[in-house]
PDB file of C-alpha atoms in Angstrom:
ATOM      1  CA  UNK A   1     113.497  64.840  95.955  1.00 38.00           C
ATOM      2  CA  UNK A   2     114.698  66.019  99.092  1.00 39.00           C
ATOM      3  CA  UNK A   3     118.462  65.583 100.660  1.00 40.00           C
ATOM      4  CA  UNK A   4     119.026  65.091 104.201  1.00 39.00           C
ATOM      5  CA  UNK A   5     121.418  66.742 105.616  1.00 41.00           C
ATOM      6  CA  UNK A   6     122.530  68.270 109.578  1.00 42.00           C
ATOM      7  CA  UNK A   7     123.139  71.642 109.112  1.00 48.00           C
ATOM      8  CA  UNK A   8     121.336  73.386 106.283  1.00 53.00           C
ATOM      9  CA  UNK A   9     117.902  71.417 104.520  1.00 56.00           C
ATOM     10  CA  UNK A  10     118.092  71.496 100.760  1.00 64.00           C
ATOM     11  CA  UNK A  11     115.088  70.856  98.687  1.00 63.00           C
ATOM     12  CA  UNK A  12     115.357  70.062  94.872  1.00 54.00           C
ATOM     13  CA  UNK A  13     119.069  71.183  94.835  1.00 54.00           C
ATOM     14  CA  UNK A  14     117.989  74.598  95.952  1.00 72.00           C
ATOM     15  CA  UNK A  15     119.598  75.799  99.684  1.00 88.00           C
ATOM     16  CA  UNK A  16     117.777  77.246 102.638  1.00 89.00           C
ATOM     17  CA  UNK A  17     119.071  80.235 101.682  1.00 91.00           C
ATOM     18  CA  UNK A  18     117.024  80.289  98.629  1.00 93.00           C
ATOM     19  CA  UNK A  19     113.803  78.662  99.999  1.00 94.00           C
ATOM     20  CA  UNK A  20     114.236  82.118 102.488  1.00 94.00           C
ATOM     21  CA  UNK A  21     114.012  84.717  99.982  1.00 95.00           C
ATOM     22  CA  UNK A  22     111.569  82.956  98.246  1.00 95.00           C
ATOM     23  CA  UNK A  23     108.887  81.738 100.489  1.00 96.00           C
ATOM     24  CA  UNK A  24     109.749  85.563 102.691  1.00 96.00           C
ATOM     25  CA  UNK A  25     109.366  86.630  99.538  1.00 95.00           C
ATOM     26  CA  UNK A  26     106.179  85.796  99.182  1.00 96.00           C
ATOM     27  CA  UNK A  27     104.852  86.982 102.297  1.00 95.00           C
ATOM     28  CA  UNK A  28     106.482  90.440 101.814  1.00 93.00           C
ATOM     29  CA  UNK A  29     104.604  90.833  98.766  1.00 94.00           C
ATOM     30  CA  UNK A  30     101.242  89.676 100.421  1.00 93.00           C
ATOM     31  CA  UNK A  31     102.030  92.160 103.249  1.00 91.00           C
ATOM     32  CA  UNK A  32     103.778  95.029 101.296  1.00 89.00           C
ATOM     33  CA  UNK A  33     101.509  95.618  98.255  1.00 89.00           C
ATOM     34  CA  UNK A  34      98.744  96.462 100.335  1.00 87.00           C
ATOM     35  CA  UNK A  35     100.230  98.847 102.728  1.00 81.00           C
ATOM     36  CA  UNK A  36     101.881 100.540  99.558  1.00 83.00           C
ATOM     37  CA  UNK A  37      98.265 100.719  98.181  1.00 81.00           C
ATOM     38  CA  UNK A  38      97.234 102.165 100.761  1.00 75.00           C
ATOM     39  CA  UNK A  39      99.400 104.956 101.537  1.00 72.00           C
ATOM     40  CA  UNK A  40      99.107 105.890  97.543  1.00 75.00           C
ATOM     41  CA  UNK A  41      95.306 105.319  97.864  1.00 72.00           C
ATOM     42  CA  UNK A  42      95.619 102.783  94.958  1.00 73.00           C
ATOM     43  CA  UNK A  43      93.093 100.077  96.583  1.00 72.00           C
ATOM     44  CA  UNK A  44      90.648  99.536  99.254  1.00 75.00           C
ATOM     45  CA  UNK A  45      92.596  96.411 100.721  1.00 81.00           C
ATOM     46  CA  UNK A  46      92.829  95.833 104.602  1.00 84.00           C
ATOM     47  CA  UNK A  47      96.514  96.036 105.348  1.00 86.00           C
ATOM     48  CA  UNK A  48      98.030  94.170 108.530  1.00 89.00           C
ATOM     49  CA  UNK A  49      98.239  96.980 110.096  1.00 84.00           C
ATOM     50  CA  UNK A  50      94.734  98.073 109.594  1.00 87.00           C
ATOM     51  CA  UNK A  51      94.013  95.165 110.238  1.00 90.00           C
ATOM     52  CA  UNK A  52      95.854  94.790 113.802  1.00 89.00           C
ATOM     53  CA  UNK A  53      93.899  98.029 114.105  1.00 86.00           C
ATOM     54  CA  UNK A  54      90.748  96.919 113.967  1.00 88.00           C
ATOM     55  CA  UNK A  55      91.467  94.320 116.598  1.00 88.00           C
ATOM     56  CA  UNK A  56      93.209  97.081 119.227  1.00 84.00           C
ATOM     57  CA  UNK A  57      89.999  98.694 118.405  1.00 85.00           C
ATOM     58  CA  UNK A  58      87.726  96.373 119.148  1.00 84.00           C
ATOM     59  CA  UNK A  59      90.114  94.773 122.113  1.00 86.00           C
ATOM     60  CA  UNK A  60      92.327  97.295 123.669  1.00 82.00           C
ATOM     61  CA  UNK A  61      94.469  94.486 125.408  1.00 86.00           C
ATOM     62  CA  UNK A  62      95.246  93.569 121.832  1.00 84.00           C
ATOM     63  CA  UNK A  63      98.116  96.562 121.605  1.00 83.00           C
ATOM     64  CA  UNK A  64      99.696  95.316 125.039  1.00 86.00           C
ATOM     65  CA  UNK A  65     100.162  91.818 123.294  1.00 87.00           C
ATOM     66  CA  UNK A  66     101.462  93.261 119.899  1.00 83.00           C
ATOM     67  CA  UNK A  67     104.326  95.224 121.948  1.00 83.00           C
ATOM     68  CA  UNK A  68     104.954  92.246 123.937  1.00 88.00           C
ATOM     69  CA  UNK A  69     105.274  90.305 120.855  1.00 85.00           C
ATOM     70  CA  UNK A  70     107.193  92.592 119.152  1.00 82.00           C
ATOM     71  CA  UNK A  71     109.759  92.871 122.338  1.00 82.00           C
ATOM     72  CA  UNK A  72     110.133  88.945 122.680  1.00 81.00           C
ATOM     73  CA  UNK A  73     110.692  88.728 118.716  1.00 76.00           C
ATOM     74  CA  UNK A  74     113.686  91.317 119.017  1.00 75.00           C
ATOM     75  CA  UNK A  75     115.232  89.271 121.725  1.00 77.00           C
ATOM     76  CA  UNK A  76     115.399  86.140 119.968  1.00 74.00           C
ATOM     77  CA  UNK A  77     115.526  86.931 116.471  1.00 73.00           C
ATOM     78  CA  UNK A  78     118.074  90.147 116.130  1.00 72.00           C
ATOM     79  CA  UNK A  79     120.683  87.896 116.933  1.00 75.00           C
ATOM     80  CA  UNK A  80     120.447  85.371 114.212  1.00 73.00           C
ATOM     81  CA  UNK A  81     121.738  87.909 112.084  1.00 70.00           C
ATOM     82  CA  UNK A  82     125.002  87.374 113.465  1.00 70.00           C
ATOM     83  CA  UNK A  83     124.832  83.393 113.196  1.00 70.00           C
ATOM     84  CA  UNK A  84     127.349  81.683 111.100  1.00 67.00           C
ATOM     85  CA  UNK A  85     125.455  80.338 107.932  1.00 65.00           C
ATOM     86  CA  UNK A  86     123.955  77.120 107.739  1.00 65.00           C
ATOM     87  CA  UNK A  87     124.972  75.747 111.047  1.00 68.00           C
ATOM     88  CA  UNK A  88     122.830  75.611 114.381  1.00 67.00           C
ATOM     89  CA  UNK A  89     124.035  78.424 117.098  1.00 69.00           C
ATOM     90  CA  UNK A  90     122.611  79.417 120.369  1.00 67.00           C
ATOM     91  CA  UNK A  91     120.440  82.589 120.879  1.00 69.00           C
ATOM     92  CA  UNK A  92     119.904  84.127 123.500  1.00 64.00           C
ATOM     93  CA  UNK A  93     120.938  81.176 125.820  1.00 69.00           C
ATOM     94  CA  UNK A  94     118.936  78.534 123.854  1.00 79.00           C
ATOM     95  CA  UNK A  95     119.894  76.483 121.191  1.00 88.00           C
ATOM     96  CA  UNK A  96     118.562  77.178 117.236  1.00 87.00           C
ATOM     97  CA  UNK A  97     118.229  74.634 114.423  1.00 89.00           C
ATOM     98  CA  UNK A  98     120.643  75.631 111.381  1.00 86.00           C
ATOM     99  CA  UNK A  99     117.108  77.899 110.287  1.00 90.00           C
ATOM    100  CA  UNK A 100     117.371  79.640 113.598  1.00 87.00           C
ATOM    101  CA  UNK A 101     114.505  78.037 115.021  1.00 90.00           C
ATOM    102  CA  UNK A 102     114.231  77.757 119.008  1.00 89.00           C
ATOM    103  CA  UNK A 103     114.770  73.632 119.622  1.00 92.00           C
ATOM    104  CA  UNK A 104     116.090  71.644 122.305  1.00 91.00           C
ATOM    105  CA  UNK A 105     119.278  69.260 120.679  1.00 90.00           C
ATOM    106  CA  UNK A 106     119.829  70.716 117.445  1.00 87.00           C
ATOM    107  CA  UNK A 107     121.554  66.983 116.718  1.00 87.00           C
ATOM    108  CA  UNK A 108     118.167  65.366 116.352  1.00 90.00           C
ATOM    109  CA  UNK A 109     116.679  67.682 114.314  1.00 90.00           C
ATOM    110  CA  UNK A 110     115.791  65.520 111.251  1.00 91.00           C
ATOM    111  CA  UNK A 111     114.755  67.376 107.719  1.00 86.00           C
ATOM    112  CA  UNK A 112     113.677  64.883 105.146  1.00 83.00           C
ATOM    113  CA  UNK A 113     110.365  64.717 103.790  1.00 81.00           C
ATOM    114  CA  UNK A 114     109.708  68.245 104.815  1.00 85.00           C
ATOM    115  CA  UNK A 115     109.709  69.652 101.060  1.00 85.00           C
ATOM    116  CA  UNK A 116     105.999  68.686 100.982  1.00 92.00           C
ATOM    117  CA  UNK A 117     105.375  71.938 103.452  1.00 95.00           C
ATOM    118  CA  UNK A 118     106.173  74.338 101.086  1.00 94.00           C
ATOM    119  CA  UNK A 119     103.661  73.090  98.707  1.00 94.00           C
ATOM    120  CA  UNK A 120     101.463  72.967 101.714  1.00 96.00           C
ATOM    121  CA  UNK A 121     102.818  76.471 102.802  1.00 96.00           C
ATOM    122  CA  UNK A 122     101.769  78.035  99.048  1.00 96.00           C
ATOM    123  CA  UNK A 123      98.735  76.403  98.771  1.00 97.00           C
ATOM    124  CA  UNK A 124      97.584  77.781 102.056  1.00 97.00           C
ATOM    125  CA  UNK A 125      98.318  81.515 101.096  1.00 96.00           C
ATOM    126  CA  UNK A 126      96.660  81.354  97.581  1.00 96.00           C
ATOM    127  CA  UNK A 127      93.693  79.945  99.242  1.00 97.00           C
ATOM    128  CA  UNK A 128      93.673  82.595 101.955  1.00 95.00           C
ATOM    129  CA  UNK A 129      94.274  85.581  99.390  1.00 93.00           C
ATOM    130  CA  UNK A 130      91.347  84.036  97.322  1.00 94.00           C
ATOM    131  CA  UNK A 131      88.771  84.145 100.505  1.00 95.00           C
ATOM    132  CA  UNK A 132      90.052  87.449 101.357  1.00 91.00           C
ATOM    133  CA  UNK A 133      89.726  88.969  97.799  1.00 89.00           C
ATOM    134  CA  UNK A 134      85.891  86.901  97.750  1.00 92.00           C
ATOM    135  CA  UNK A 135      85.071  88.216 101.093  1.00 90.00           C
ATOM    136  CA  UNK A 136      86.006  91.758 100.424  1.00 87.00           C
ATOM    137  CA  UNK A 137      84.168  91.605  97.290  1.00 88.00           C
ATOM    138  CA  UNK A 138      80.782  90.545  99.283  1.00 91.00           C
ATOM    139  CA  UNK A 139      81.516  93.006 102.123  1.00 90.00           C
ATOM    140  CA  UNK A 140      83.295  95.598 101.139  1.00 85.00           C
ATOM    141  CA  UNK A 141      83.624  96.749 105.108  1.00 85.00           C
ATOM    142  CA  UNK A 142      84.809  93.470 106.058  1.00 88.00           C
ATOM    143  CA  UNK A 143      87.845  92.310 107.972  1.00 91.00           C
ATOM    144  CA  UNK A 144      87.214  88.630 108.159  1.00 92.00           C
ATOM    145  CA  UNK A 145      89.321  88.107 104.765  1.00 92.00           C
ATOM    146  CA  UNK A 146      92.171  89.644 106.382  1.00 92.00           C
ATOM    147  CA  UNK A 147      92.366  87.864 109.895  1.00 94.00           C
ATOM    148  CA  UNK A 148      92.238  84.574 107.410  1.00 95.00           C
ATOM    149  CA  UNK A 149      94.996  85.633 105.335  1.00 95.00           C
ATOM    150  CA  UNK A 150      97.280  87.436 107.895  1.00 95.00           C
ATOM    151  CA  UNK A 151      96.612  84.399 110.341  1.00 95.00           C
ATOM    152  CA  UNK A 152      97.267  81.577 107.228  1.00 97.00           C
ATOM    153  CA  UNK A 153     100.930  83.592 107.107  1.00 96.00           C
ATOM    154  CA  UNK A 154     101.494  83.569 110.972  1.00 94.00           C
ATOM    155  CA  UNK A 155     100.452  80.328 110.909  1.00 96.00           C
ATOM    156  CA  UNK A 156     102.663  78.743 108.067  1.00 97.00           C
ATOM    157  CA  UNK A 157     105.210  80.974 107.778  1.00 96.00           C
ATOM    158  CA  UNK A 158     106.166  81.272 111.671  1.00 94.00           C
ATOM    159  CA  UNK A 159     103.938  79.314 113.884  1.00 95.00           C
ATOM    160  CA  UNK A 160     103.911  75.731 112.678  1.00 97.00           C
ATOM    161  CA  UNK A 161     107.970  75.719 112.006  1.00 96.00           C
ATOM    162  CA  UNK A 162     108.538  76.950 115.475  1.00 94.00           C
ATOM    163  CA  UNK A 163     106.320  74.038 116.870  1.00 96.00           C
ATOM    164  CA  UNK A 164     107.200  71.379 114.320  1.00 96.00           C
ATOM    165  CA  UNK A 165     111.307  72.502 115.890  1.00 95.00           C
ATOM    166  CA  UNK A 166     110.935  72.643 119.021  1.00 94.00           C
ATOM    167  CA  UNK A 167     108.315  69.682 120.203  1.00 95.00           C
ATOM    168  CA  UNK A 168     108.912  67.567 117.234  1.00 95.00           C
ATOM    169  CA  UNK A 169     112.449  67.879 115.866  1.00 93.00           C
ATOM    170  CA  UNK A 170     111.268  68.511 112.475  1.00 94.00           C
ATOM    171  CA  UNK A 171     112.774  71.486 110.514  1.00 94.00           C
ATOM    172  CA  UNK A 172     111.167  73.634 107.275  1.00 95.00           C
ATOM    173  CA  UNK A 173     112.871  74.052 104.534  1.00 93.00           C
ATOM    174  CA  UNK A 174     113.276  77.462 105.023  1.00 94.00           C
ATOM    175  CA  UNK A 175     114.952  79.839 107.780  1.00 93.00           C
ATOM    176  CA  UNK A 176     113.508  82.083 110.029  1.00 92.00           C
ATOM    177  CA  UNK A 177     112.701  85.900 108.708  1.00 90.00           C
ATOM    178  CA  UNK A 178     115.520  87.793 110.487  1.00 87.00           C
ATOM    179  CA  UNK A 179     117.683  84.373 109.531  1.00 89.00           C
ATOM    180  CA  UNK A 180     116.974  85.066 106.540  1.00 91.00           C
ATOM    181  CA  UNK A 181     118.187  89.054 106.223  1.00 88.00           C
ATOM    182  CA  UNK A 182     120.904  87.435 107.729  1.00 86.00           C
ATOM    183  CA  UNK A 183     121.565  85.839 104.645  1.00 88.00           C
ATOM    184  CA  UNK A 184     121.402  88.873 102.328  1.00 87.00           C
ATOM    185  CA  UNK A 185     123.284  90.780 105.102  1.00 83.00           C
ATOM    186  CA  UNK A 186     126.192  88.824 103.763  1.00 81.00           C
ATOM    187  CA  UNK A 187     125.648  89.228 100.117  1.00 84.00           C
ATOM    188  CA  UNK A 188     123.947  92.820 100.130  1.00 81.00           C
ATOM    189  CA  UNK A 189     124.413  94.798 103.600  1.00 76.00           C
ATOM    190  CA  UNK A 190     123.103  97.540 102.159  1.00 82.00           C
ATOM    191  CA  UNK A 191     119.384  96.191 101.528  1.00 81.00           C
ATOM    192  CA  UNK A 192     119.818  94.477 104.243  1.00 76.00           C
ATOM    193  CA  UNK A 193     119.814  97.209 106.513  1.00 83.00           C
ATOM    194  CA  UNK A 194     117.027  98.965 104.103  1.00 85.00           C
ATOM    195  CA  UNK A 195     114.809  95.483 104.630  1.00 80.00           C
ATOM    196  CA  UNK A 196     115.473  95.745 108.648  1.00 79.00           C
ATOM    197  CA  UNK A 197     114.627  99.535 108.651  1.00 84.00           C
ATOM    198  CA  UNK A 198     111.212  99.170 107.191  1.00 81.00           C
ATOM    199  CA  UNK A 199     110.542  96.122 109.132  1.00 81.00           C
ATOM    200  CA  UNK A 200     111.174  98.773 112.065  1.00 82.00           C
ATOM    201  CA  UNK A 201     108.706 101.243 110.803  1.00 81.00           C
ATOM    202  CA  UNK A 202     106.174  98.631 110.385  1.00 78.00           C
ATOM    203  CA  UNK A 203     106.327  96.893 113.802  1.00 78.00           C
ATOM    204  CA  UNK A 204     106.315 100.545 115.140  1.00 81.00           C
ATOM    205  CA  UNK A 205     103.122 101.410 113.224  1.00 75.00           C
ATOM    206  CA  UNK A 206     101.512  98.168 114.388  1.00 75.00           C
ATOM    207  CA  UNK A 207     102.230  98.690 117.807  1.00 74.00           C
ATOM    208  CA  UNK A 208     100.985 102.581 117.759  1.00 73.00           C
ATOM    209  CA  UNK A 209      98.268 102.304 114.576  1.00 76.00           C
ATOM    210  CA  UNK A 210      97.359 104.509 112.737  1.00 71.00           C
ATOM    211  CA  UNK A 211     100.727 106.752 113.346  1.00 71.00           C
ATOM    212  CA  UNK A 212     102.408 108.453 111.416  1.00 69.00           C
ATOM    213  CA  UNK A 213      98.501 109.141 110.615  1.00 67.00           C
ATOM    214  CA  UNK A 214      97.474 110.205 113.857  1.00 57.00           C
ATOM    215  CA  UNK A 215      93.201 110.872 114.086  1.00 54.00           C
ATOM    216  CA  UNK A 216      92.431 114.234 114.458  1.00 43.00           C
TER     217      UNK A 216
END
């Protein structure tokens, strides 16, 4: 069952907080394992970022949108980290549900019913890892897995919240990414600031793939 409330959704009893770390959880892992396995050459997986690669490759406009991107997300989302917990704040001028998402009266915001997308939210990524893994497994050389299953988490996991906030005044159970290491700022700084420092290093590596390993 899921309570309404105005500040801070909770879904069977469990806080946004929670929902965060698990659901960005779960999209860490997705991302992180693969990038891991490929710097220890454990796996022949496309990563994100050779993913995002391939694109810039094939597009070279593609790089000037992922800095862009990666610019506007800074703005917006580095100060949620400094938001007080479970209540809606302004960012950057505009006004943020209590997840941190972008929306226009954080009053109307309404939350119930909404435990359903998590379901929908899981379901989405197991299917996407399943074609990717398939895919891969036909064509070993192919990227189309990837796109699917980096594109199911943009989609789900950032996208669709921001939309279903701002146009329709419906909020996810859980908060936004950087709301989220907001959270754990409070409760462990320390990994905190480890969790932000790799996020740097990735975004960095995205924007100027494949550095550190440059081509020769």
């Amino acid at each position: 069952m899921t309570e309404v409330t105005t500040g801070a959704p909770t879904v069977a009893g469990r806080s946004a907080e929670f929902w965060g770390y698990l659901m960005w959880g779960l999209a860490g892992v997705v991302i992180a394992v693969p990038e891991l396995a490929a710097v220890f050459d454990l796996a022949d997986w496309p990563t994100i970022s050779a993913t995002i690669g391939h694109l810039e490759n094939a597009h070279s406009w593609v790089r000037l949108v992922v800095v862009f991107v990666i610019v506007v997300l800074a703005y917006y989302s580095l100060p949620q980290l400094a938001m007080p917990p479970q209540r809606p704040a302004a960012v950057a001028g505009r006004q943020t549900t209590a997840n941190g998402r972008l929306t226009p009266d954080p009053d109307a915001v309404r939350t119930e019913g909404m435990g359903g997308y998590l379901v929908s939210a899981c379901a989405a990524l197991a299917a996407a890892v399943a074609f990717a893994g398939g895919a891969r497994a036909v064509d070993p050389g192919t990227f189309s897995g990837a796109y699917v299953l980096y594109g199911t988490i943009a989609l789900m996991w950032v996208i669709v919240p921001s939309v279903l906030s701002m146009f329709f005044a419906r909020e996810v159970p859980f908060p936004t990414l950087f709301r989220t290491i907001g959270y754990l700022e409070h409760r462990a700084g320390f990994v905190a600031a480890l969790l932000l420092g790799l996020l740097a290093i990735l975004l960095i590596h995205l924007a100027l793939y494949p550095w550190p390993r440059m081509n020769s």
